[in-house]
Short mmCIF file of C-alpha atoms in Angstrom, two decimals:
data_model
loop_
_atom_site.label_atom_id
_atom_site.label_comp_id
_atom_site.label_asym_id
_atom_site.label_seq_id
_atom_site.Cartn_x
_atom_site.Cartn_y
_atom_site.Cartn_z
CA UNK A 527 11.84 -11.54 2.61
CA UNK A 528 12.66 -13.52 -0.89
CA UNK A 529 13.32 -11.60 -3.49
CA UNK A 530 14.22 -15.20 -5.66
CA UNK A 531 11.88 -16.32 -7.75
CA UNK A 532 9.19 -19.05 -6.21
CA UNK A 533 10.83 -21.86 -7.36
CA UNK A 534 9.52 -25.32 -7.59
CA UNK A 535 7.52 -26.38 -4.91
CA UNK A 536 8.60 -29.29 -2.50
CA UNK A 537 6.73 -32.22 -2.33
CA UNK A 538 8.53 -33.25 0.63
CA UNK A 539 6.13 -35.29 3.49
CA UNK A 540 3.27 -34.02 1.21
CA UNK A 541 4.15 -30.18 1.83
CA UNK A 542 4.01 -28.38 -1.91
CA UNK A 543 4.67 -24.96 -0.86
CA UNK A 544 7.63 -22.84 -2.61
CA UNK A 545 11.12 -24.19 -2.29
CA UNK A 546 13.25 -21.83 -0.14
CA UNK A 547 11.00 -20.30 2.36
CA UNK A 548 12.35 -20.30 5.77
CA UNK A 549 11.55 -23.39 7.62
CA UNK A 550 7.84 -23.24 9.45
CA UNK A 551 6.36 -20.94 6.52
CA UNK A 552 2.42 -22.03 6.99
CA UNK A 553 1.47 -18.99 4.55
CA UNK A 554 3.15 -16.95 2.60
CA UNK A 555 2.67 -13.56 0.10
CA UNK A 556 3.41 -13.63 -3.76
CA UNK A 557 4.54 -10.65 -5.12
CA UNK A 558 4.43 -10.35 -8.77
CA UNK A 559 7.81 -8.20 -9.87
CA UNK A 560 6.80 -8.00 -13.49
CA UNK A 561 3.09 -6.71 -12.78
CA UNK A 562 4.50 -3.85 -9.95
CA UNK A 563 6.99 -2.53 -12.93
CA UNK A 564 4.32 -2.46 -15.32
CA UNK A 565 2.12 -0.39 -13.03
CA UNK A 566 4.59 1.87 -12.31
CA UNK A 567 6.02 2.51 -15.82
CA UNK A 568 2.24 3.21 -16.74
CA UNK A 569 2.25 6.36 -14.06
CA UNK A 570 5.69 7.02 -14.99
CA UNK A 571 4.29 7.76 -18.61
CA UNK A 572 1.71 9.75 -17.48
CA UNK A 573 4.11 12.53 -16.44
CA UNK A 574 6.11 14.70 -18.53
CA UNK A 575 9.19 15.08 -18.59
CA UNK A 576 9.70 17.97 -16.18
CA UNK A 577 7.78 15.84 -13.34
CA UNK A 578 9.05 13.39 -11.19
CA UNK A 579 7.49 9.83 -10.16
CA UNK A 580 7.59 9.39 -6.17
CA UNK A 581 6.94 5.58 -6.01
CA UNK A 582 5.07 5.61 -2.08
CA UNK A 583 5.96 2.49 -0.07
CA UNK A 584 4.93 3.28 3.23
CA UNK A 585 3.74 0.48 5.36
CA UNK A 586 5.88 -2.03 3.74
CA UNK A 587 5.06 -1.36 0.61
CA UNK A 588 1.37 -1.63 0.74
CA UNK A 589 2.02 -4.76 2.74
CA UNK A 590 3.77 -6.17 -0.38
CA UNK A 591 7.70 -6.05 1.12
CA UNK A 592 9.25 -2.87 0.87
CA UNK A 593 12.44 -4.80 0.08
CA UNK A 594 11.00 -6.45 -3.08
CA UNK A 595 9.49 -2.90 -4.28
CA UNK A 596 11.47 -0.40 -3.42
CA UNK A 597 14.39 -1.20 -5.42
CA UNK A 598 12.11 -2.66 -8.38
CA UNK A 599 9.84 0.98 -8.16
CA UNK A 600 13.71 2.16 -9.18
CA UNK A 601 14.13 0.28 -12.00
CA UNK A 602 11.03 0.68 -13.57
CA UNK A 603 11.43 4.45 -13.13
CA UNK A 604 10.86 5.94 -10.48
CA UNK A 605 12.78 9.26 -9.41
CA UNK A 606 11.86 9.08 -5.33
CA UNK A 607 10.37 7.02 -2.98
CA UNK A 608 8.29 7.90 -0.20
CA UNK A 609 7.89 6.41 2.91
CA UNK A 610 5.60 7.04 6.53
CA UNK A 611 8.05 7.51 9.59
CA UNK A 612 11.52 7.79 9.61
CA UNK A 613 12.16 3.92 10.94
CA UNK A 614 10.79 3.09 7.49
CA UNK A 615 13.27 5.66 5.86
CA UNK A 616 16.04 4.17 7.61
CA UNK A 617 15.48 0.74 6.85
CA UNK A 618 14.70 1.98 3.50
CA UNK A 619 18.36 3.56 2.66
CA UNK A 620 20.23 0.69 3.90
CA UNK A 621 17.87 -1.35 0.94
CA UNK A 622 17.99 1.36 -1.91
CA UNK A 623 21.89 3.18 -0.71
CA UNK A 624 22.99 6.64 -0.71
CA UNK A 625 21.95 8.52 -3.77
CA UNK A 626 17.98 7.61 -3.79
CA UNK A 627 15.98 10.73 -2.56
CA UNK A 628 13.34 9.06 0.18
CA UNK A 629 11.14 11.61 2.01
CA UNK A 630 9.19 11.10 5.23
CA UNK A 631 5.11 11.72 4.72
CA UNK A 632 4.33 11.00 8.58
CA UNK A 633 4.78 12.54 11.62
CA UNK A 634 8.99 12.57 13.17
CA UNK A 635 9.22 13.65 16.17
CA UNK A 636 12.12 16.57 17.04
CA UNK A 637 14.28 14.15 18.96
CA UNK A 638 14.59 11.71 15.38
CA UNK A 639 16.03 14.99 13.48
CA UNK A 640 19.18 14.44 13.90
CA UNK A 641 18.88 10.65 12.72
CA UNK A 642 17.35 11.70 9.90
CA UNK A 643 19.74 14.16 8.91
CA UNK A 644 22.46 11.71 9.24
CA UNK A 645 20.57 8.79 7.00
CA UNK A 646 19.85 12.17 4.26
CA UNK A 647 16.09 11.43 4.63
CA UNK A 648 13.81 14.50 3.27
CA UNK A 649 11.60 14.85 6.20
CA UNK A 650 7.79 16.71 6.29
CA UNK A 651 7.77 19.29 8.72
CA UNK A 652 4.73 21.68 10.37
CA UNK A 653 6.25 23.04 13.30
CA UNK A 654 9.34 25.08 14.43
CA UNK A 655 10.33 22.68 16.73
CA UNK A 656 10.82 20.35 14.12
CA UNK A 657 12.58 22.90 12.24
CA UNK A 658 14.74 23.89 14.80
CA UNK A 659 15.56 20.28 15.70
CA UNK A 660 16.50 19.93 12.13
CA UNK A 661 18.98 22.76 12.33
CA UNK A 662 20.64 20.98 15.57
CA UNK A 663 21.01 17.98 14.03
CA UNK A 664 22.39 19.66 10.39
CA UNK A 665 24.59 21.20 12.78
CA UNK A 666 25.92 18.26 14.00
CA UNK A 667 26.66 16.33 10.94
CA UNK A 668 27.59 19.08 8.74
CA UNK A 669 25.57 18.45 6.32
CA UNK A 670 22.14 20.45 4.43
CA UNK A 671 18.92 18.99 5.00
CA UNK A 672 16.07 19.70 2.87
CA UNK A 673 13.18 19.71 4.20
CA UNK A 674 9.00 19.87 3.24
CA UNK A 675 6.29 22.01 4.30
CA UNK A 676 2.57 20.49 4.23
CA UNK A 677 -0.01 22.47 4.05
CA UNK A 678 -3.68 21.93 5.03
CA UNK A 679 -5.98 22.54 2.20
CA UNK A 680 -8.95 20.84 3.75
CA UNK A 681 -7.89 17.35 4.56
CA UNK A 682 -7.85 18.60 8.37
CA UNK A 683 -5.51 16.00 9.34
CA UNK A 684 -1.26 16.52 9.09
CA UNK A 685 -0.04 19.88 8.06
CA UNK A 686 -0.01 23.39 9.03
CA UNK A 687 -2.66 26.41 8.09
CA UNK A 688 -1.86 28.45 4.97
CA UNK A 689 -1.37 31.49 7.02
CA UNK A 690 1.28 29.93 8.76
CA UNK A 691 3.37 28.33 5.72
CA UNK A 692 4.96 31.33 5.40
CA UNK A 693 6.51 31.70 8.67
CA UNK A 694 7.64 28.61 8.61
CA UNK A 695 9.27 28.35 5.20
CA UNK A 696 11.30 31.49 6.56
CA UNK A 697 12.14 30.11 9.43
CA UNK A 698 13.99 27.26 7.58
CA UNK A 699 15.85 29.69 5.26
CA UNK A 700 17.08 31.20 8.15
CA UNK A 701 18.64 28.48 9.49
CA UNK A 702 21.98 27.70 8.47
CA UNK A 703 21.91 23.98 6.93
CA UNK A 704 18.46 23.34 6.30
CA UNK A 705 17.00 24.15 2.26
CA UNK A 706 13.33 24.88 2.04
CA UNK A 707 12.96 21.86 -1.23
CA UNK A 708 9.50 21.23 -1.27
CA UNK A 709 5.54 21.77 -0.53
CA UNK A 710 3.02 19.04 -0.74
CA UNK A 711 -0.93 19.07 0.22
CA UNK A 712 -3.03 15.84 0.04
CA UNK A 713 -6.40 15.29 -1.71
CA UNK A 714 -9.37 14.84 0.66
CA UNK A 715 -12.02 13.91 -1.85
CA UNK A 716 -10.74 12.64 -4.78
CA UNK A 717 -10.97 8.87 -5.21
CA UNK A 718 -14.28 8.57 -4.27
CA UNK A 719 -16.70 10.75 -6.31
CA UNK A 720 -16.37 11.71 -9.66
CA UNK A 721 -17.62 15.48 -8.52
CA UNK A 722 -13.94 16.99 -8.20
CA UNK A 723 -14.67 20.58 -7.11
CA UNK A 724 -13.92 20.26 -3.81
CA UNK A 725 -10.52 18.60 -5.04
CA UNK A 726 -10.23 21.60 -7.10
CA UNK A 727 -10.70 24.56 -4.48
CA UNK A 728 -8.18 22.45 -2.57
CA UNK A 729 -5.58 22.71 -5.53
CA UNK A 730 -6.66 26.49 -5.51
CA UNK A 731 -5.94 27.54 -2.11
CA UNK A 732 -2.14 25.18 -2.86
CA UNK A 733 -1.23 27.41 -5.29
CA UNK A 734 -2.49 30.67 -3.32
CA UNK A 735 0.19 29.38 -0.78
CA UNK A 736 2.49 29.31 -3.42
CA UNK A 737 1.84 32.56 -4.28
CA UNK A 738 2.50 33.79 -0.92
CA UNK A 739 5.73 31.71 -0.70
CA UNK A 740 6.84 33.29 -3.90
CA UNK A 741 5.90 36.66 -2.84
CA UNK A 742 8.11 37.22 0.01
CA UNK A 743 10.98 34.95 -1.22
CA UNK A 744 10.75 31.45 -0.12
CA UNK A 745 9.59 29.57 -3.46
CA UNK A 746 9.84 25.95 -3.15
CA UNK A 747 11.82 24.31 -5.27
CA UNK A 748 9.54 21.42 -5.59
CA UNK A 749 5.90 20.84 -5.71
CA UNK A 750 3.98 17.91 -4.83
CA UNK A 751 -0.15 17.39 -4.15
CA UNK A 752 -1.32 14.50 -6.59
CA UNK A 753 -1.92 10.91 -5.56
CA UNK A 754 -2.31 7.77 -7.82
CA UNK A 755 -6.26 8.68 -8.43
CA UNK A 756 -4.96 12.49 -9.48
CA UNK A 757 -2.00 11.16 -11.51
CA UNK A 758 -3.86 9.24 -13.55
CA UNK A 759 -6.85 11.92 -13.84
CA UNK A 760 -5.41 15.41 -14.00
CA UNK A 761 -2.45 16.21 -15.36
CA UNK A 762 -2.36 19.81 -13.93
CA UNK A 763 -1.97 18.29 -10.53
CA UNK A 764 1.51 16.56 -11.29
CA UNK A 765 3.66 19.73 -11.35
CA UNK A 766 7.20 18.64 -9.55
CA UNK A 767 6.76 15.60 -8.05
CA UNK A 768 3.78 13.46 -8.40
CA UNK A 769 3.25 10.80 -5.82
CA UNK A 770 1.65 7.37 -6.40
CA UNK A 771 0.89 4.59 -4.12
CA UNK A 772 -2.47 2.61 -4.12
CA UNK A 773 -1.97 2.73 -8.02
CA UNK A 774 1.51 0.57 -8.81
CA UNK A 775 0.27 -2.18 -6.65
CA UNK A 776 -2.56 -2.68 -9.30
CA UNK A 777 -5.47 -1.32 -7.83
CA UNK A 778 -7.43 1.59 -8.45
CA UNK A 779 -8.00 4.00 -6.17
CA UNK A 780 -11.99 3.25 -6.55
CA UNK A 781 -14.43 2.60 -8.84
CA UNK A 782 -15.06 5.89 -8.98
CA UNK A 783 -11.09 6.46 -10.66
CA UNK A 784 -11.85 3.52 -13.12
CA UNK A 785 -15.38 5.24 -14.62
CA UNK A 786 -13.05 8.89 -14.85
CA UNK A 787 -10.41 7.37 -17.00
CA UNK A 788 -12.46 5.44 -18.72
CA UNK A 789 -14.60 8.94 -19.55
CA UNK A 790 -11.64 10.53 -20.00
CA UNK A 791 -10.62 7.87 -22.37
CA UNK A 792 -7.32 6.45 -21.23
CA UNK A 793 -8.06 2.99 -22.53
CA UNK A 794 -3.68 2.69 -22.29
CA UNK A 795 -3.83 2.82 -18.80
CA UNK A 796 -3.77 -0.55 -17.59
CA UNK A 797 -3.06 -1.98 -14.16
CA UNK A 798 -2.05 -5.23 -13.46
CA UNK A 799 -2.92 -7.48 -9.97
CA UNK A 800 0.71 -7.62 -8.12
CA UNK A 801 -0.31 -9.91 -4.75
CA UNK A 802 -1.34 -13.35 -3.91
CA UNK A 803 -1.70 -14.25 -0.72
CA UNK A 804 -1.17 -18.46 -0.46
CA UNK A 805 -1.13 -20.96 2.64
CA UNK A 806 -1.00 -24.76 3.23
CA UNK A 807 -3.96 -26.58 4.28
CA UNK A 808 -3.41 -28.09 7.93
CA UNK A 809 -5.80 -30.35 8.01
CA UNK A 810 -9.08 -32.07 6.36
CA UNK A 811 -11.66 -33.82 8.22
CA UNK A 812 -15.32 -34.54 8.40
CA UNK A 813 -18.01 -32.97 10.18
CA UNK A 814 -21.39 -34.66 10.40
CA UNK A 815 -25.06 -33.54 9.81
CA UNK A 816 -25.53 -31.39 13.25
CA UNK A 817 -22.37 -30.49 14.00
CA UNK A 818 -21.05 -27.24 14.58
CA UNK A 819 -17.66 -25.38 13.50
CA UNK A 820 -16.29 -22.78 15.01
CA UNK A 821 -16.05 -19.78 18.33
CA UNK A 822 -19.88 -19.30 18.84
CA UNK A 823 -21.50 -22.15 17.17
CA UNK A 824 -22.42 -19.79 14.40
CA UNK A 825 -22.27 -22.58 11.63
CA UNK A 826 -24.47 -25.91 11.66
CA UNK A 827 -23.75 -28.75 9.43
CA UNK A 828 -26.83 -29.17 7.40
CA UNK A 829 -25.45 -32.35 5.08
CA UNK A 830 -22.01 -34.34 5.45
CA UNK A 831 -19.32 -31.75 5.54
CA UNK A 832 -15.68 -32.11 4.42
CA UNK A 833 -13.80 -28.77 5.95
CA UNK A 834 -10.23 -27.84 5.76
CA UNK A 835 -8.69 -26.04 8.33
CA UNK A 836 -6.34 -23.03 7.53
CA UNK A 837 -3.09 -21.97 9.27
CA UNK A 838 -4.32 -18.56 9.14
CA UNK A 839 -6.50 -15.62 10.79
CA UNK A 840 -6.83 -12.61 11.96
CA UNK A 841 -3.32 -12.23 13.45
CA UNK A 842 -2.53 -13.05 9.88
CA UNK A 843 -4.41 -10.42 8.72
CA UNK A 844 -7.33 -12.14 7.50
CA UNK A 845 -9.91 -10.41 8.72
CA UNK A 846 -12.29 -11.64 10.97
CA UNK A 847 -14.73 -9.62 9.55
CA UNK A 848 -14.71 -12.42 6.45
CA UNK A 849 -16.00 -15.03 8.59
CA UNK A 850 -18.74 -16.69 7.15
CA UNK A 851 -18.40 -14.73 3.99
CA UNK A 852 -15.57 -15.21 2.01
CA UNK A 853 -14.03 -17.63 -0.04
CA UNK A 854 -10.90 -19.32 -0.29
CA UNK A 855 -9.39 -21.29 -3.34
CA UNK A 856 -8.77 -25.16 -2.97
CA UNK A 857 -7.48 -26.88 -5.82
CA UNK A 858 -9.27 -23.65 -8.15
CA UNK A 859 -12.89 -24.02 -7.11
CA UNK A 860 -14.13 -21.96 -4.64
CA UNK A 861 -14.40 -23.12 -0.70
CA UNK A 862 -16.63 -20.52 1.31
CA UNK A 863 -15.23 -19.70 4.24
CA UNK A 864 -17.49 -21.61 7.65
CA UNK A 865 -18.07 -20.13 10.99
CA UNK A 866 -15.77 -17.81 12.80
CA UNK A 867 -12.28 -16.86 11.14
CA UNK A 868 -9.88 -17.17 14.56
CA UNK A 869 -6.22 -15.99 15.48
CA UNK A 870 -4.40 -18.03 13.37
CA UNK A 871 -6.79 -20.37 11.85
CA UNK A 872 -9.98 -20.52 9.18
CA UNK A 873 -12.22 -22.95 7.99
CA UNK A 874 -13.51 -23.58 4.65
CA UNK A 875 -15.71 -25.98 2.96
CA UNK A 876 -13.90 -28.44 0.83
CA UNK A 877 -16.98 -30.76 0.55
CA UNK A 878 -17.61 -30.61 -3.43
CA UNK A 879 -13.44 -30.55 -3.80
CA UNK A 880 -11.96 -33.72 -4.22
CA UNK A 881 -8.86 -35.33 -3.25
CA UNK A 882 -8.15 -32.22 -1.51
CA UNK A 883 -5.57 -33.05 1.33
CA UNK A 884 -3.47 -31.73 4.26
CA UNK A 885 -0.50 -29.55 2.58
CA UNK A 886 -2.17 -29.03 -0.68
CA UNK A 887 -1.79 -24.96 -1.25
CA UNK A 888 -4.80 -22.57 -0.72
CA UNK A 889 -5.40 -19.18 -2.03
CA UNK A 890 -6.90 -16.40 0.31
CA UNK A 891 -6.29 -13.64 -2.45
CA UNK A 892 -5.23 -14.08 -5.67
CA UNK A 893 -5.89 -16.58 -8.99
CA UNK A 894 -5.69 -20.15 -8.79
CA UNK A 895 -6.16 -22.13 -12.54
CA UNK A 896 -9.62 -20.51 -13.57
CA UNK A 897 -10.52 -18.50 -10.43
CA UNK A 898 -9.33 -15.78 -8.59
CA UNK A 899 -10.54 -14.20 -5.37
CA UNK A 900 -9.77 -10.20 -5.77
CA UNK A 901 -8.37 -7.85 -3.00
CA UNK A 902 -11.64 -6.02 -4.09
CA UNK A 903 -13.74 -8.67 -3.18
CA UNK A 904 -12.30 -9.39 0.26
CA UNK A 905 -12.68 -5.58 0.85
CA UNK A 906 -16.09 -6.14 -0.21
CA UNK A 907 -16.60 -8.71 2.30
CA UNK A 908 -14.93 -7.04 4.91
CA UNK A 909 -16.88 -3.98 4.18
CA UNK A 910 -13.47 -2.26 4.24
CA UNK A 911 -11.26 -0.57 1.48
CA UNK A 912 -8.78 -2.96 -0.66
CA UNK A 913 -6.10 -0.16 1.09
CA UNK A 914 -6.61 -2.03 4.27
CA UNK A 915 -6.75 -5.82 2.77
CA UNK A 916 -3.16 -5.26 1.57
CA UNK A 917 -1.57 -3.21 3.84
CA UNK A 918 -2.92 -5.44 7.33
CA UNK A 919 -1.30 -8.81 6.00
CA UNK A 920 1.20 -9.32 8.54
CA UNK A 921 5.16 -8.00 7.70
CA UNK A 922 6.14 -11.14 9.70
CA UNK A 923 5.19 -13.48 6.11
CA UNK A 924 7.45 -14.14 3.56
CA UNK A 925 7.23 -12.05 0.34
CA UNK A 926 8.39 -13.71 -2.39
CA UNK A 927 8.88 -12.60 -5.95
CA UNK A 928 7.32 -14.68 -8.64
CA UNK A 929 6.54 -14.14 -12.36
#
């Protein structure tokens, strides 16, 4: 991954993609620096100061390079980052160093404990064996490790039943260096309606199991249940630790987030777009009246069509799902996307473009001069969620940090 700016592009044998990018780059991901610290100063300053930001960049940041954003979620303020599995934690420290707190969201399994005790990652727990395998491996490198409880509040996915925090949480004060540091639940049903009851019988039975805790001795230290939509929406939720993910890559949780800050009138809220998603055209050429493009015939030339053929598909991470729906940018104007989308190549109409010409830069997401194709409206096409548009472009492409 760059973290350098983009740079000029080279011109070389007609190429005019960044300077610097590792030698066969065919597409690449921009990653606007400025934009990600903007976002996540605006959650910071939603907190108060007795709550914490945990800046989440699991899956590679979104699919935006956890080594561009982890270290830049730092700097614009963030107290913690959060992470999936511990193979992201690890990779993680050796990025951010010692002193960052990083806790585990996802599943790690007993036999990782004692790696994760010696890296200092926070892990999330819900079993005793995991507890218990924590103790070993605190054992072992004589160190604490602090660990999390989640609880299930009516996501019915991860965690562990409210009647059974308890046990738990004593179990892990029991054991000689492990510290019971923090409880987190997760929102089911808050993003997507602006009818937050359920979200709020969820926060209810969080703090019953609080309660509990409390009552027979085992308060956590540190609270954590809000997500970028709840952040943004309900300040009761942010307690401890608030965590925030979708959110400081620019986009909002939904539509439905959008129209309850706008109601709620946060008009200082602002996001700001933070990826672009770029390749190089391989190749133009012409297809006549008749002809067809593509896996399954599934597009017909009906006039004298000029196509250019992209270096990129669904390996890539552009969906097939697009095919025949989406648009690409040539040159700023708009070339829909023909026929099938393939492995690692697309084809899009470059007909009422001209000039346009093999290694001239196209734009599967992001603005180009007066246009811009938005991770919204790919999601749209894809009849997916933008979550899945960003996180499924493949960690194998440069990220590069641009202005």
């Amino acid at each position: 991954m760059k973290t350098a700016g983009q740079g000029a592009p080279s011109a070389k044998h007609g190429c005019f993609r960044p300077a610097g990018l590792p030698a066969g780059t065919v597409s690449w991901v921009e990653v606007n620096l400025p934009s990600f610290m903007h976002n996540v100063r605006a959650f910071r300053q939603r907190l108060g100061p007795a709550s914490q930001l945990a800046a989440v960049v699991k899956s590679n940041a979104y699919g935006h390079g956890v080594a561009l954003c982890g270290p830049a979620a730092l700097k614009a303020g963030a107290d913690w980052l959060a992470v999936g599995g511990l193979a992201e934690a690890i990779e993680l420290r050796a990025i951010v160093g010692p002193d960052v707190p990083i806790l585990t969201l996802n599943h790690v399994p007993p036999i990782d404990m004692e790696d994760a005790v010696a890296h200092d990652i926070r892990v999330t727990v819900y079993s005793a064996d995991a507890v218990a395998a924590l103790a070993r491996g605190a054992a072992r490198a004589q160190r604490t490790a602090r660990v999390h409880i989640k609880v299930e509040t009516g996501t019915h996915r991860q965690g562990l039943a409210p009647a059974e925090v308890v046990a738990l949480a004593q179990q892990i004060a029991a054991s000689p260096g492990l510290e019971f540091e923090g409880l987190s639940t997760h929102f089911a049903d808050i993003e997507d309606t602006t009818d937050h009851r359920f979200a709020e019988a969820q926060r209810r039975t969080f703090d019953d199991t609080v309660a509990q805790l409390t009552s027979a001795g085992v308060a956590p230290k540190l609270r954590h249940i809000a997500c970028s939509a709840a952040t943004i929406l309900f300040p009761e939720t942010h307690v401890e630790i608030a965590r925030a993910g979708i959110g400081i890559y620019g986009l909002w949780p939904s539509r439905e987030t959008l129209v309850s800050s706008r109601e709620r009138e946060l008009p200082d809220f602002t996001l700001q777009p933070v990826m672009s998603w770029r390749c190089l055209i391989a190749q133009v050429k012409d297809v006549p009246v008749g002809a067809y493009v593509g896996y399954g015939r599934t597009w017909r030339a009906s006039r004298p069509t000029r196509l250019a053929v992209l270096p990129v598909g669904y390996y890539e991470g552009y969906s097939r799902a697009l095919s025949g729906r989406a648009h690409a940018l040539v040159a700023g104007q708009r070339a829909p996307v023909l026929g099938r989308i393939c492995m690692n190549m697309s084809m899009v109409d470059v007909t009422d473009i001209p000039n346009v010409q093999a290694g001239d830069i196209a734009t599967l997401m992001g603005r180009m001069g007066e246009e811009e194709v938005r991770i919204e409206d790919l999601a749209g096409w894809a009849g997916t969620i933008h979550y899945e548009i960003v996180a499924r472009v493949h960690p194998s492409l440069p990220r590069i940090a641009v202005e």
